[in-house]
mmCIF file of C-alpha atoms in Angstrom:
data_model
loop_
_atom_site.group_PDB
_atom_site.id
_atom_site.type_symbol
_atom_site.label_atom_id
_atom_site.label_comp_id
_atom_site.label_asym_id
_atom_site.label_seq_id
_atom_site.Cartn_x
_atom_site.Cartn_y
_atom_site.Cartn_z
ATOM 1 C CA UNK E 1 28.908 4.574 6.604
ATOM 2 C CA UNK E 2 25.911 3.225 5.634
ATOM 3 C CA UNK E 3 24.962 3.007 2.023
ATOM 4 C CA UNK E 4 21.607 2.782 0.068
ATOM 5 C CA UNK E 5 22.398 0.489 -2.749
ATOM 6 C CA UNK E 6 19.173 0.317 -4.588
ATOM 7 C CA UNK E 7 15.421 0.456 -4.737
ATOM 8 C CA UNK E 8 12.649 -2.095 -5.406
ATOM 9 C CA UNK E 9 9.164 -1.333 -6.259
ATOM 10 C CA UNK E 10 6.354 -3.479 -6.449
ATOM 11 C CA UNK E 11 2.448 -3.949 -6.168
ATOM 12 C CA UNK E 12 1.429 -5.548 -2.760
ATOM 13 C CA UNK E 13 -1.893 -6.907 -3.572
ATOM 14 C CA UNK E 14 -3.389 -9.420 -0.802
ATOM 15 C CA UNK E 15 -4.205 -11.942 -3.522
ATOM 16 C CA UNK E 16 -0.272 -12.099 -4.224
ATOM 17 C CA UNK E 17 0.047 -13.623 -0.680
ATOM 18 C CA UNK E 18 -2.669 -16.128 -1.381
ATOM 19 C CA UNK E 19 -0.906 -17.079 -4.768
ATOM 20 C CA UNK E 20 2.300 -17.570 -2.996
ATOM 21 C CA UNK E 21 0.597 -19.564 -0.200
ATOM 22 C CA UNK E 22 -0.851 -21.832 -2.979
ATOM 23 C CA UNK E 23 2.277 -22.132 -4.998
ATOM 24 C CA UNK E 24 0.535 -20.598 -8.103
ATOM 25 C CA UNK E 25 3.482 -18.866 -9.567
ATOM 26 C CA UNK E 26 3.424 -20.795 -12.760
ATOM 27 C CA UNK E 27 -0.396 -20.813 -13.107
ATOM 28 C CA UNK E 28 -1.363 -18.739 -16.383
ATOM 29 C CA UNK E 29 -2.904 -16.008 -14.405
ATOM 30 C CA UNK E 30 -0.223 -15.380 -12.493
ATOM 31 C CA UNK E 31 2.876 -16.317 -14.384
ATOM 32 C CA UNK E 32 3.472 -13.053 -16.143
ATOM 33 C CA UNK E 33 3.318 -11.272 -12.877
ATOM 34 C CA UNK E 34 5.910 -13.553 -11.119
ATOM 35 C CA UNK E 35 8.098 -13.546 -13.932
ATOM 36 C CA UNK E 36 9.012 -9.849 -12.955
ATOM 37 C CA UNK E 37 11.026 -11.217 -9.979
ATOM 38 C CA UNK E 38 13.753 -13.704 -10.699
ATOM 39 C CA UNK E 39 16.170 -11.045 -11.829
ATOM 40 C CA UNK E 40 15.508 -9.032 -8.633
ATOM 41 C CA UNK E 41 16.130 -12.461 -6.887
ATOM 42 C CA UNK E 42 19.530 -12.640 -8.631
ATOM 43 C CA UNK E 43 20.544 -8.974 -7.725
ATOM 44 C CA UNK E 44 19.457 -9.453 -4.242
ATOM 45 C CA UNK E 45 21.410 -12.854 -3.951
ATOM 46 C CA UNK E 46 24.563 -10.924 -5.082
ATOM 47 C CA UNK E 47 24.199 -7.653 -2.966
ATOM 48 C CA UNK E 48 22.696 -9.413 0.159
ATOM 49 C CA UNK E 49 21.613 -6.002 1.766
ATOM 50 C CA UNK E 50 22.027 -5.890 5.467
ATOM 51 C CA UNK E 51 18.751 -3.730 6.029
ATOM 52 C CA UNK E 52 15.579 -3.330 4.180
ATOM 53 C CA UNK E 53 13.285 -0.187 4.433
ATOM 54 C CA UNK E 54 10.053 -1.252 3.581
ATOM 55 C CA UNK E 55 7.952 1.678 2.495
ATOM 56 C CA UNK E 56 3.996 0.685 2.469
ATOM 57 C CA UNK E 57 0.907 1.866 3.421
ATOM 58 C CA UNK E 58 -1.117 0.385 6.374
ATOM 59 C CA UNK E 59 -4.551 -0.709 5.266
ATOM 60 C CA UNK E 60 -6.341 -0.789 8.693
ATOM 61 C CA UNK E 61 -4.364 -3.203 10.811
ATOM 62 C CA UNK E 62 -1.408 -0.970 12.284
ATOM 63 C CA UNK E 63 -3.414 2.406 12.453
ATOM 64 C CA UNK E 64 -7.252 3.365 12.699
ATOM 65 C CA UNK E 65 -8.678 6.780 11.865
ATOM 66 C CA UNK E 66 -8.673 7.421 15.697
ATOM 67 C CA UNK E 67 -4.979 8.431 15.285
ATOM 68 C CA UNK E 68 -3.593 8.410 11.772
ATOM 69 C CA UNK E 69 -0.077 9.482 11.167
ATOM 70 C CA UNK E 70 0.924 10.858 7.938
ATOM 71 C CA UNK E 71 4.413 9.175 8.278
ATOM 72 C CA UNK E 72 5.283 6.516 10.662
ATOM 73 C CA UNK E 73 8.537 4.710 11.189
ATOM 74 C CA UNK E 74 8.719 1.362 12.922
ATOM 75 C CA UNK E 75 11.282 1.294 15.677
ATOM 76 C CA UNK E 76 10.561 -2.277 17.061
ATOM 77 C CA UNK E 77 12.935 -5.016 17.611
ATOM 78 C CA UNK E 78 10.284 -7.351 15.594
ATOM 79 C CA UNK E 79 7.129 -6.727 13.449
ATOM 80 C CA UNK E 80 4.260 -9.107 13.537
ATOM 81 C CA UNK E 81 1.908 -9.809 10.736
ATOM 82 C CA UNK E 82 -1.397 -9.972 12.718
ATOM 83 C CA UNK E 83 -4.914 -11.024 11.468
ATOM 84 C CA UNK E 84 -6.207 -8.575 9.093
ATOM 85 C CA UNK E 85 -9.556 -10.101 9.277
ATOM 86 C CA UNK E 86 -9.133 -11.960 6.069
ATOM 87 C CA UNK E 87 -6.853 -12.656 3.348
ATOM 88 C CA UNK E 88 -3.128 -13.947 3.635
ATOM 89 C CA UNK E 89 -1.902 -16.544 6.272
ATOM 90 C CA UNK E 90 -0.029 -15.170 9.029
ATOM 91 C CA UNK E 91 3.673 -15.626 9.213
ATOM 92 C CA UNK E 92 6.261 -15.566 12.044
ATOM 93 C CA UNK E 93 7.643 -12.010 12.816
ATOM 94 C CA UNK E 94 10.259 -10.127 10.725
ATOM 95 C CA UNK E 95 13.466 -8.958 12.686
ATOM 96 C CA UNK E 96 13.863 -5.264 13.071
ATOM 97 C CA UNK E 97 16.746 -2.741 13.257
ATOM 98 C CA UNK E 98 15.542 -0.447 16.023
ATOM 99 C CA UNK E 99 18.905 1.484 16.519
ATOM 100 C CA UNK E 100 18.834 2.376 12.758
ATOM 101 C CA UNK E 101 15.229 3.133 13.152
ATOM 102 C CA UNK E 102 15.783 5.681 15.936
ATOM 103 C CA UNK E 103 18.754 7.217 13.999
ATOM 104 C CA UNK E 104 16.547 7.610 10.896
ATOM 105 C CA UNK E 105 13.798 9.117 13.173
ATOM 106 C CA UNK E 106 16.264 11.450 15.066
ATOM 107 C CA UNK E 107 17.842 12.585 11.763
ATOM 108 C CA UNK E 108 14.594 13.410 9.806
ATOM 109 C CA UNK E 109 12.931 15.184 12.677
ATOM 110 C CA UNK E 110 16.352 17.105 12.971
ATOM 111 C CA UNK E 111 15.695 17.854 9.096
ATOM 112 C CA UNK E 112 12.098 19.121 10.049
ATOM 113 C CA UNK E 113 10.185 15.874 8.949
ATOM 114 C CA UNK E 114 7.864 15.134 11.841
ATOM 115 C CA UNK E 115 7.818 11.257 12.168
ATOM 116 C CA UNK E 116 5.428 9.111 14.280
ATOM 117 C CA UNK E 117 7.662 6.421 15.918
ATOM 118 C CA UNK E 118 6.128 3.215 16.309
ATOM 119 C CA UNK E 119 7.644 0.594 19.147
ATOM 120 C CA UNK E 120 5.048 -1.627 18.161
ATOM 121 C CA UNK E 121 3.547 -1.920 14.559
ATOM 122 C CA UNK E 122 1.464 -4.893 13.291
ATOM 123 C CA UNK E 123 2.357 -5.177 9.685
ATOM 124 C CA UNK E 124 -0.236 -6.149 7.146
ATOM 125 C CA UNK E 125 -0.237 -7.475 3.489
ATOM 126 C CA UNK E 126 1.349 -4.040 2.176
ATOM 127 C CA UNK E 127 4.466 -5.097 4.197
ATOM 128 C CA UNK E 128 4.470 -8.743 3.960
ATOM 129 C CA UNK E 129 3.540 -9.466 0.467
ATOM 130 C CA UNK E 130 6.713 -7.687 -0.864
ATOM 131 C CA UNK E 131 9.021 -9.315 1.681
ATOM 132 C CA UNK E 132 7.505 -12.725 0.395
ATOM 133 C CA UNK E 133 8.134 -11.758 -3.274
ATOM 134 C CA UNK E 134 11.656 -10.590 -2.776
ATOM 135 C CA UNK E 135 12.898 -13.067 -0.423
ATOM 136 C CA UNK E 136 10.899 -16.221 -0.809
ATOM 137 C CA UNK E 137 9.959 -18.119 2.282
ATOM 138 C CA UNK E 138 10.167 -14.998 4.292
ATOM 139 C CA UNK E 139 10.752 -14.566 7.013
ATOM 140 C CA UNK E 140 12.540 -18.065 6.842
ATOM 141 C CA UNK E 141 14.960 -17.000 4.157
ATOM 142 C CA UNK E 142 18.661 -16.963 5.262
ATOM 143 C CA UNK E 143 19.441 -13.787 3.222
ATOM 144 C CA UNK E 144 16.257 -11.946 4.664
ATOM 145 C CA UNK E 145 17.571 -8.251 5.901
ATOM 146 C CA UNK E 146 16.338 -6.761 8.976
ATOM 147 C CA UNK E 147 13.656 -4.589 8.318
ATOM 148 C CA UNK E 148 12.604 -1.127 9.053
ATOM 149 C CA UNK E 149 8.770 -0.546 8.246
ATOM 150 C CA UNK E 150 7.725 3.095 6.970
ATOM 151 C CA UNK E 151 4.081 3.707 6.476
ATOM 152 C CA UNK E 152 2.541 6.590 4.818
ATOM 153 C CA UNK E 153 -1.008 7.391 5.199
ATOM 154 C CA UNK E 154 -3.329 6.931 2.081
ATOM 155 C CA UNK E 155 -6.270 5.885 3.992
ATOM 156 C CA UNK E 156 -7.714 9.299 4.458
ATOM 157 C CA UNK E 157 -7.574 12.598 2.741
ATOM 158 C CA UNK E 158 -5.600 14.869 3.188
ATOM 159 C CA UNK E 159 -2.481 12.477 2.017
ATOM 160 C CA UNK E 160 0.794 13.987 1.487
ATOM 161 C CA UNK E 161 1.810 15.545 -1.946
ATOM 162 C CA UNK E 162 3.805 13.872 -4.276
ATOM 163 C CA UNK E 163 6.562 16.475 -3.569
ATOM 164 C CA UNK E 164 6.524 15.657 0.073
ATOM 165 C CA UNK E 165 6.878 12.116 -0.833
ATOM 166 C CA UNK E 166 9.835 12.530 -2.835
ATOM 167 C CA UNK E 167 11.185 15.259 -0.181
ATOM 168 C CA UNK E 168 10.608 12.485 2.439
ATOM 169 C CA UNK E 169 12.861 10.121 0.834
ATOM 170 C CA UNK E 170 15.661 12.566 0.083
ATOM 171 C CA UNK E 171 15.504 13.357 3.759
ATOM 172 C CA UNK E 172 15.497 9.514 4.844
ATOM 173 C CA UNK E 173 18.725 9.078 2.406
ATOM 174 C CA UNK E 174 20.705 11.842 4.589
ATOM 175 C CA UNK E 175 19.833 10.226 7.782
ATOM 176 C CA UNK E 176 20.751 6.570 6.466
ATOM 177 C CA UNK E 177 23.936 7.721 4.999
ATOM 178 C CA UNK E 178 25.105 9.316 8.455
ATOM 179 C CA UNK E 179 24.609 5.927 10.260
ATOM 180 C CA UNK E 180 28.317 5.069 11.275
ATOM 181 C CA UNK E 181 28.256 1.284 10.325
ATOM 182 C CA UNK E 182 29.285 -0.068 7.053
ATOM 183 C CA UNK E 183 25.889 -1.448 5.958
ATOM 184 C CA UNK E 184 24.137 -1.699 2.847
ATOM 185 C CA UNK E 185 20.530 -0.809 2.502
ATOM 186 C CA UNK E 186 17.745 -1.421 0.147
ATOM 187 C CA UNK E 187 14.573 0.715 -0.175
ATOM 188 C CA UNK E 188 11.267 -0.816 -1.287
ATOM 189 C CA UNK E 189 8.633 1.431 -2.591
ATOM 190 C CA UNK E 190 5.548 -0.777 -2.380
ATOM 191 C CA UNK E 191 1.556 -0.643 -3.524
ATOM 192 C CA UNK E 192 -0.172 0.483 -6.632
ATOM 193 C CA UNK E 193 -0.059 1.061 -9.428
ATOM 194 C CA UNK E 194 -3.604 2.082 -10.870
ATOM 195 C CA UNK E 195 -6.510 0.783 -9.259
ATOM 196 C CA UNK E 196 -9.807 1.500 -7.500
ATOM 197 C CA UNK E 197 -11.855 -0.514 -5.197
ATOM 198 C CA UNK E 198 -14.698 1.450 -4.040
ATOM 199 C CA UNK E 199 -17.387 3.202 -5.817
ATOM 200 C CA UNK E 200 -19.355 3.085 -9.319
ATOM 201 C CA UNK E 201 -15.718 3.331 -10.954
ATOM 202 C CA UNK E 202 -14.433 0.170 -9.173
ATOM 203 C CA UNK E 203 -12.291 -1.770 -11.496
ATOM 204 C CA UNK E 204 -10.629 1.246 -13.091
ATOM 205 C CA UNK E 205 -7.127 0.842 -14.320
ATOM 206 C CA UNK E 206 -5.092 3.207 -16.269
ATOM 207 C CA UNK E 207 -2.088 1.464 -18.313
ATOM 208 C CA UNK E 208 -0.876 4.930 -20.059
ATOM 209 C CA UNK E 209 -0.610 6.745 -16.869
ATOM 210 C CA UNK E 210 1.022 3.683 -14.999
ATOM 211 C CA UNK E 211 3.629 3.471 -17.712
ATOM 212 C CA UNK E 212 4.205 7.190 -17.651
ATOM 213 C CA UNK E 213 4.993 6.992 -14.059
ATOM 214 C CA UNK E 214 7.243 4.113 -14.393
ATOM 215 C CA UNK E 215 9.271 5.868 -17.130
ATOM 216 C CA UNK E 216 9.570 9.219 -15.463
ATOM 217 C CA UNK E 217 10.328 7.776 -11.875
ATOM 218 C CA UNK E 218 13.793 6.804 -13.175
ATOM 219 C CA UNK E 219 15.344 9.920 -14.376
ATOM 220 C CA UNK E 220 13.012 12.834 -13.899
ATOM 221 C CA UNK E 221 10.779 12.053 -10.552
ATOM 222 C CA UNK E 222 10.666 15.731 -9.944
ATOM 223 C CA UNK E 223 8.296 16.075 -13.084
ATOM 224 C CA UNK E 224 5.927 13.803 -11.408
ATOM 225 C CA UNK E 225 5.847 16.089 -8.443
ATOM 226 C CA UNK E 226 3.484 18.333 -10.567
ATOM 227 C CA UNK E 227 0.550 15.892 -10.241
ATOM 228 C CA UNK E 228 -1.739 17.120 -7.865
ATOM 229 C CA UNK E 229 -3.218 14.552 -5.321
ATOM 230 C CA UNK E 230 -6.867 14.817 -6.883
ATOM 231 C CA UNK E 231 -5.386 14.262 -10.143
ATOM 232 C CA UNK E 232 -3.615 11.314 -8.924
ATOM 233 C CA UNK E 233 -6.809 10.066 -7.433
ATOM 234 C CA UNK E 234 -8.231 10.649 -10.913
ATOM 235 C CA UNK E 235 -5.761 9.137 -13.181
ATOM 236 C CA UNK E 236 -4.555 6.265 -10.977
ATOM 237 C CA UNK E 237 -7.638 5.337 -9.078
ATOM 238 C CA UNK E 238 -8.738 6.184 -5.598
ATOM 239 C CA UNK E 239 -6.382 3.421 -4.330
ATOM 240 C CA UNK E 240 -3.549 4.245 -6.846
ATOM 241 C CA UNK E 241 -2.429 6.954 -4.508
ATOM 242 C CA UNK E 242 -0.213 4.447 -3.194
ATOM 243 C CA UNK E 243 2.162 5.491 -5.826
ATOM 244 C CA UNK E 244 3.350 8.036 -2.992
ATOM 245 C CA UNK E 245 5.302 4.893 -1.683
ATOM 246 C CA UNK E 246 7.309 4.633 -4.969
ATOM 247 C CA UNK E 247 8.129 8.285 -4.856
ATOM 248 C CA UNK E 248 9.306 8.109 -0.997
ATOM 249 C CA UNK E 249 11.451 5.279 -2.403
ATOM 250 C CA UNK E 250 12.867 7.197 -5.205
ATOM 251 C CA UNK E 251 13.888 10.325 -3.152
ATOM 252 C CA UNK E 252 16.087 7.823 -0.900
ATOM 253 C CA UNK E 253 17.953 6.754 -3.979
ATOM 254 C CA UNK E 254 19.960 9.851 -4.900
ATOM 255 C CA UNK E 255 19.983 11.594 -8.271
ATOM 256 C CA UNK E 256 21.140 9.041 -10.459
ATOM 257 C CA UNK E 257 19.882 5.529 -10.745
ATOM 258 C CA UNK E 258 20.115 2.736 -13.454
ATOM 259 C CA UNK E 259 16.926 0.693 -14.296
ATOM 260 C CA UNK E 260 18.164 -2.845 -14.089
ATOM 261 C CA UNK E 261 14.519 -4.564 -14.849
ATOM 262 C CA UNK E 262 11.031 -3.768 -14.882
ATOM 263 C CA UNK E 263 7.653 -5.530 -15.481
ATOM 264 C CA UNK E 264 4.013 -4.362 -15.839
ATOM 265 C CA UNK E 265 0.976 -6.529 -15.898
ATOM 266 C CA UNK E 266 -2.829 -5.862 -16.006
ATOM 267 C CA UNK E 267 -4.544 -7.123 -14.093
ATOM 268 C CA UNK E 268 -3.487 -8.655 -10.882
ATOM 269 C CA UNK E 269 -6.777 -8.652 -9.020
ATOM 270 C CA UNK E 270 -8.158 -5.226 -9.739
ATOM 271 C CA UNK E 271 -4.750 -3.672 -10.303
ATOM 272 C CA UNK E 272 -2.115 -2.702 -12.619
ATOM 273 C CA UNK E 273 0.992 -4.402 -11.261
ATOM 274 C CA UNK E 274 4.308 -2.750 -11.543
ATOM 275 C CA UNK E 275 7.942 -3.970 -10.672
ATOM 276 C CA UNK E 276 11.069 -2.174 -10.891
ATOM 277 C CA UNK E 277 14.695 -2.675 -9.958
ATOM 278 C CA UNK E 278 16.620 0.767 -9.632
ATOM 279 C CA UNK E 279 20.404 0.495 -8.686
ATOM 280 C CA UNK E 280 22.037 3.522 -6.845
ATOM 281 C CA UNK E 281 24.705 5.281 -9.188
ATOM 282 C CA UNK E 282 25.543 8.186 -7.136
ATOM 283 C CA UNK E 283 28.697 7.798 -4.998
ATOM 284 C CA UNK M 1 -0.883 28.135 -3.132
ATOM 285 C CA UNK M 2 -4.204 28.138 -4.539
ATOM 286 C CA UNK M 3 -6.839 27.932 -1.761
ATOM 287 C CA UNK M 4 -8.662 25.286 -4.065
ATOM 288 C CA UNK M 5 -5.964 22.871 -3.210
ATOM 289 C CA UNK M 6 -7.458 22.538 0.174
ATOM 290 C CA UNK M 7 -10.747 21.529 -1.371
ATOM 291 C CA UNK M 8 -10.811 17.795 -1.504
ATOM 292 C CA UNK M 9 -14.314 17.487 -3.275
ATOM 293 C CA UNK M 10 -13.129 17.838 -6.472
ATOM 294 C CA UNK M 11 -15.583 15.938 -8.479
ATOM 295 C CA UNK M 12 -14.340 12.417 -9.955
ATOM 296 C CA UNK M 13 -17.005 10.361 -11.469
ATOM 297 C CA UNK M 14 -17.913 7.333 -9.409
ATOM 298 C CA UNK M 15 -15.424 8.325 -6.652
ATOM 299 C CA UNK M 16 -15.836 9.396 -3.291
ATOM 300 C CA UNK M 17 -13.082 11.309 -1.614
ATOM 301 C CA UNK M 18 -12.583 9.679 1.864
ATOM 302 C CA UNK M 19 -11.767 12.911 3.853
ATOM 303 C CA UNK M 20 -12.564 14.633 7.174
ATOM 304 C CA UNK M 21 -16.125 15.290 6.131
ATOM 305 C CA UNK M 22 -16.744 11.622 5.308
ATOM 306 C CA UNK M 23 -14.643 10.244 8.149
ATOM 307 C CA UNK M 24 -17.115 12.462 10.581
ATOM 308 C CA UNK M 25 -19.972 10.614 9.050
ATOM 309 C CA UNK M 26 -18.559 7.292 9.108
ATOM 310 C CA UNK M 27 -16.524 6.897 12.365
ATOM 311 C CA UNK M 28 -18.788 4.430 14.001
ATOM 312 C CA UNK M 29 -19.285 2.338 10.956
ATOM 313 C CA UNK M 30 -15.321 2.183 10.313
ATOM 314 C CA UNK M 31 -14.573 1.618 13.955
ATOM 315 C CA UNK M 32 -16.811 -1.607 14.059
ATOM 316 C CA UNK M 33 -15.157 -2.744 10.711
ATOM 317 C CA UNK M 34 -11.715 -2.341 12.249
ATOM 318 C CA UNK M 35 -12.616 -4.294 14.968
ATOM 319 C CA UNK M 36 -13.067 -7.235 12.617
ATOM 320 C CA UNK M 37 -9.181 -7.739 12.663
ATOM 321 C CA UNK M 38 -10.051 -9.961 15.815
ATOM 322 C CA UNK M 39 -11.661 -13.215 15.197
ATOM 323 C CA UNK M 40 -13.755 -13.129 18.325
ATOM 324 C CA UNK M 41 -15.360 -9.755 17.306
ATOM 325 C CA UNK M 42 -16.278 -11.252 13.721
ATOM 326 C CA UNK M 43 -17.938 -14.205 15.359
ATOM 327 C CA UNK M 44 -19.777 -11.645 17.699
ATOM 328 C CA UNK M 45 -20.945 -9.831 14.605
ATOM 329 C CA UNK M 46 -22.106 -13.158 12.827
ATOM 330 C CA UNK M 47 -23.909 -14.041 16.107
ATOM 331 C CA UNK M 48 -25.934 -10.988 16.480
ATOM 332 C CA UNK M 49 -25.265 -8.032 14.036
ATOM 333 C CA UNK M 50 -28.012 -5.759 15.493
ATOM 334 C CA UNK M 51 -26.279 -5.847 18.863
ATOM 335 C CA UNK M 52 -23.052 -5.362 17.345
ATOM 336 C CA UNK M 53 -24.234 -2.288 15.207
ATOM 337 C CA UNK M 54 -25.510 -0.858 18.416
ATOM 338 C CA UNK M 55 -22.396 -1.294 20.204
ATOM 339 C CA UNK M 56 -20.679 0.967 17.723
ATOM 340 C CA UNK M 57 -23.290 3.474 17.514
ATOM 341 C CA UNK M 58 -24.369 2.971 13.737
ATOM 342 C CA UNK M 59 -26.752 5.265 12.266
ATOM 343 C CA UNK M 60 -30.024 4.010 10.786
ATOM 344 C CA UNK M 61 -28.856 4.790 7.449
ATOM 345 C CA UNK M 62 -25.530 2.706 8.206
ATOM 346 C CA UNK M 63 -27.653 -0.270 9.571
ATOM 347 C CA UNK M 64 -29.798 -0.367 6.317
ATOM 348 C CA UNK M 65 -26.734 -0.476 4.270
ATOM 349 C CA UNK M 66 -25.121 -3.239 6.261
ATOM 350 C CA UNK M 67 -28.280 -5.291 6.316
ATOM 351 C CA UNK M 68 -28.494 -5.118 2.651
ATOM 352 C CA UNK M 69 -24.701 -5.837 2.351
ATOM 353 C CA UNK M 70 -24.920 -2.648 0.040
ATOM 354 C CA UNK M 71 -21.308 -1.270 -0.361
ATOM 355 C CA UNK M 72 -22.188 1.651 -2.155
ATOM 356 C CA UNK M 73 -24.686 2.756 0.653
ATOM 357 C CA UNK M 74 -22.022 2.081 3.083
ATOM 358 C CA UNK M 75 -19.694 4.253 1.412
ATOM 359 C CA UNK M 76 -22.191 7.078 1.059
ATOM 360 C CA UNK M 77 -22.743 6.790 4.846
ATOM 361 C CA UNK M 78 -19.070 7.327 5.556
ATOM 362 C CA UNK M 79 -17.532 3.870 5.096
ATOM 363 C CA UNK M 80 -13.832 3.716 3.932
ATOM 364 C CA UNK M 81 -13.267 0.724 1.736
ATOM 365 C CA UNK M 82 -10.128 -0.444 3.798
ATOM 366 C CA UNK M 83 -12.362 -1.154 6.725
ATOM 367 C CA UNK M 84 -15.503 -2.261 4.923
ATOM 368 C CA UNK M 85 -13.047 -4.959 3.196
ATOM 369 C CA UNK M 86 -12.794 -6.702 6.286
ATOM 370 C CA UNK M 87 -16.804 -6.862 6.512
ATOM 371 C CA UNK M 88 -16.792 -8.106 2.968
ATOM 372 C CA UNK M 89 -14.553 -10.772 4.142
ATOM 373 C CA UNK M 90 -16.899 -11.884 6.993
ATOM 374 C CA UNK M 91 -19.512 -12.175 4.070
ATOM 375 C CA UNK M 92 -16.837 -14.011 1.940
ATOM 376 C CA UNK M 93 -17.186 -11.353 -0.759
ATOM 377 C CA UNK M 94 -13.801 -11.014 -2.713
ATOM 378 C CA UNK M 95 -12.801 -7.552 -3.989
ATOM 379 C CA UNK M 96 -14.275 -8.599 -7.601
ATOM 380 C CA UNK M 97 -17.568 -9.544 -6.000
ATOM 381 C CA UNK M 98 -17.554 -6.053 -4.192
ATOM 382 C CA UNK M 99 -16.599 -4.442 -7.656
ATOM 383 C CA UNK M 100 -19.230 -6.370 -9.617
ATOM 384 C CA UNK M 101 -22.035 -5.152 -7.020
ATOM 385 C CA UNK M 102 -20.915 -1.534 -6.931
ATOM 386 C CA UNK M 103 -20.874 -1.509 -10.951
ATOM 387 C CA UNK M 104 -24.196 -3.473 -11.286
ATOM 388 C CA UNK M 105 -22.489 -6.571 -13.371
ATOM 389 C CA UNK M 106 -21.933 -10.158 -12.295
ATOM 390 C CA UNK M 107 -18.716 -11.071 -10.949
ATOM 391 C CA UNK M 108 -17.598 -12.767 -14.377
ATOM 392 C CA UNK M 109 -18.287 -9.635 -16.202
ATOM 393 C CA UNK M 110 -16.299 -7.493 -13.650
ATOM 394 C CA UNK M 111 -13.377 -9.944 -14.050
ATOM 395 C CA UNK M 112 -13.667 -9.759 -17.764
ATOM 396 C CA UNK M 113 -13.806 -5.788 -17.607
ATOM 397 C CA UNK M 114 -10.439 -5.987 -15.669
ATOM 398 C CA UNK M 115 -8.746 -8.505 -18.296
ATOM 399 C CA UNK M 116 -10.141 -6.315 -20.999
ATOM 400 C CA UNK M 117 -7.877 -3.484 -19.702
ATOM 401 C CA UNK M 118 -4.617 -5.321 -20.395
ATOM 402 C CA UNK M 119 -2.739 -4.097 -23.373
ATOM 403 C CA UNK M 120 0.206 -5.577 -25.357
ATOM 404 C CA UNK M 121 3.519 -4.545 -23.757
ATOM 405 C CA UNK M 122 6.295 -3.862 -26.085
ATOM 406 C CA UNK M 123 9.132 -4.565 -23.505
#
């Protein structure tokens, strides 16, 4: 049976893609951020997961406001990183795992989570930057797992609640675990943490709130579901709502997890950047 | 559930909640910006911005904001930052330039404000 072995969170700021493209990992501005990744590289090199479920939020490449799915799951053979209008250089396609994608979609809809299935899905920096951070050289990294992108809407309100996000992960876990092949799966929760790009409050970052979220998500994620969506906007910033992706990931990890490493740094671009590696402890 | 949960216009200082009401207002502007994912569309906008704005049916208020590269003005007229970012890219404005413009400071001052929010980490 398929097994979810752990979850990894990271910010997915476009500037990180540029820093990677320009080899700025040891630059004084970037080093405190990139220092959060070697322990995760070691863990991935040891575990070599077969599949990565990459939970991110599309930023206006894969979806427009004409048709905006609240929860979308990729079911393609490959995912192309297309032109976003600016920013990071485009990469070769990422191989998918469409049979498992469809199994997850079947399982979750059966479980009354209504999913938008995507047989084509251009992926933006939200998907690509984490892949590059965790599998350097991606998609040309021999250990790169096959990928399943999952995108949740944080572009337009109403966005899902934190409770719904956590329950999404729980439902996804059930679906993955019922896959008959003996494969291992790692789940990424990408985006955040606090930041706001728009309005007179642009540049808002909230260290204490981010730290509280990083602490509680380990053992008491249910407590975070009490945060309302408007409170999330207020405390995490308008784009800090990307924390929803972290909650979706956390729900997929089961009850008990072990925190293996974490890093938090302000600022990367306009953002409080958080990284965590959580290993699943449930049987 | 409290009915207030459905009102997304909770006042948060300096923040516009992009919901259905704003989306109705901003659809043409956002659709134009979504088109900028394509290089040929970016070129067409640069060649003739007025024609391009007409093609997407922008309102006069939206056109005024675009002509002035006024980000707060575009947001007030229903622009969504994720799409507006593509327009900012055409103008070679970084997210820090955009932040500085909206908060009335220089880009250097804005960057310093970001750095000032760092705190020593105990871990």
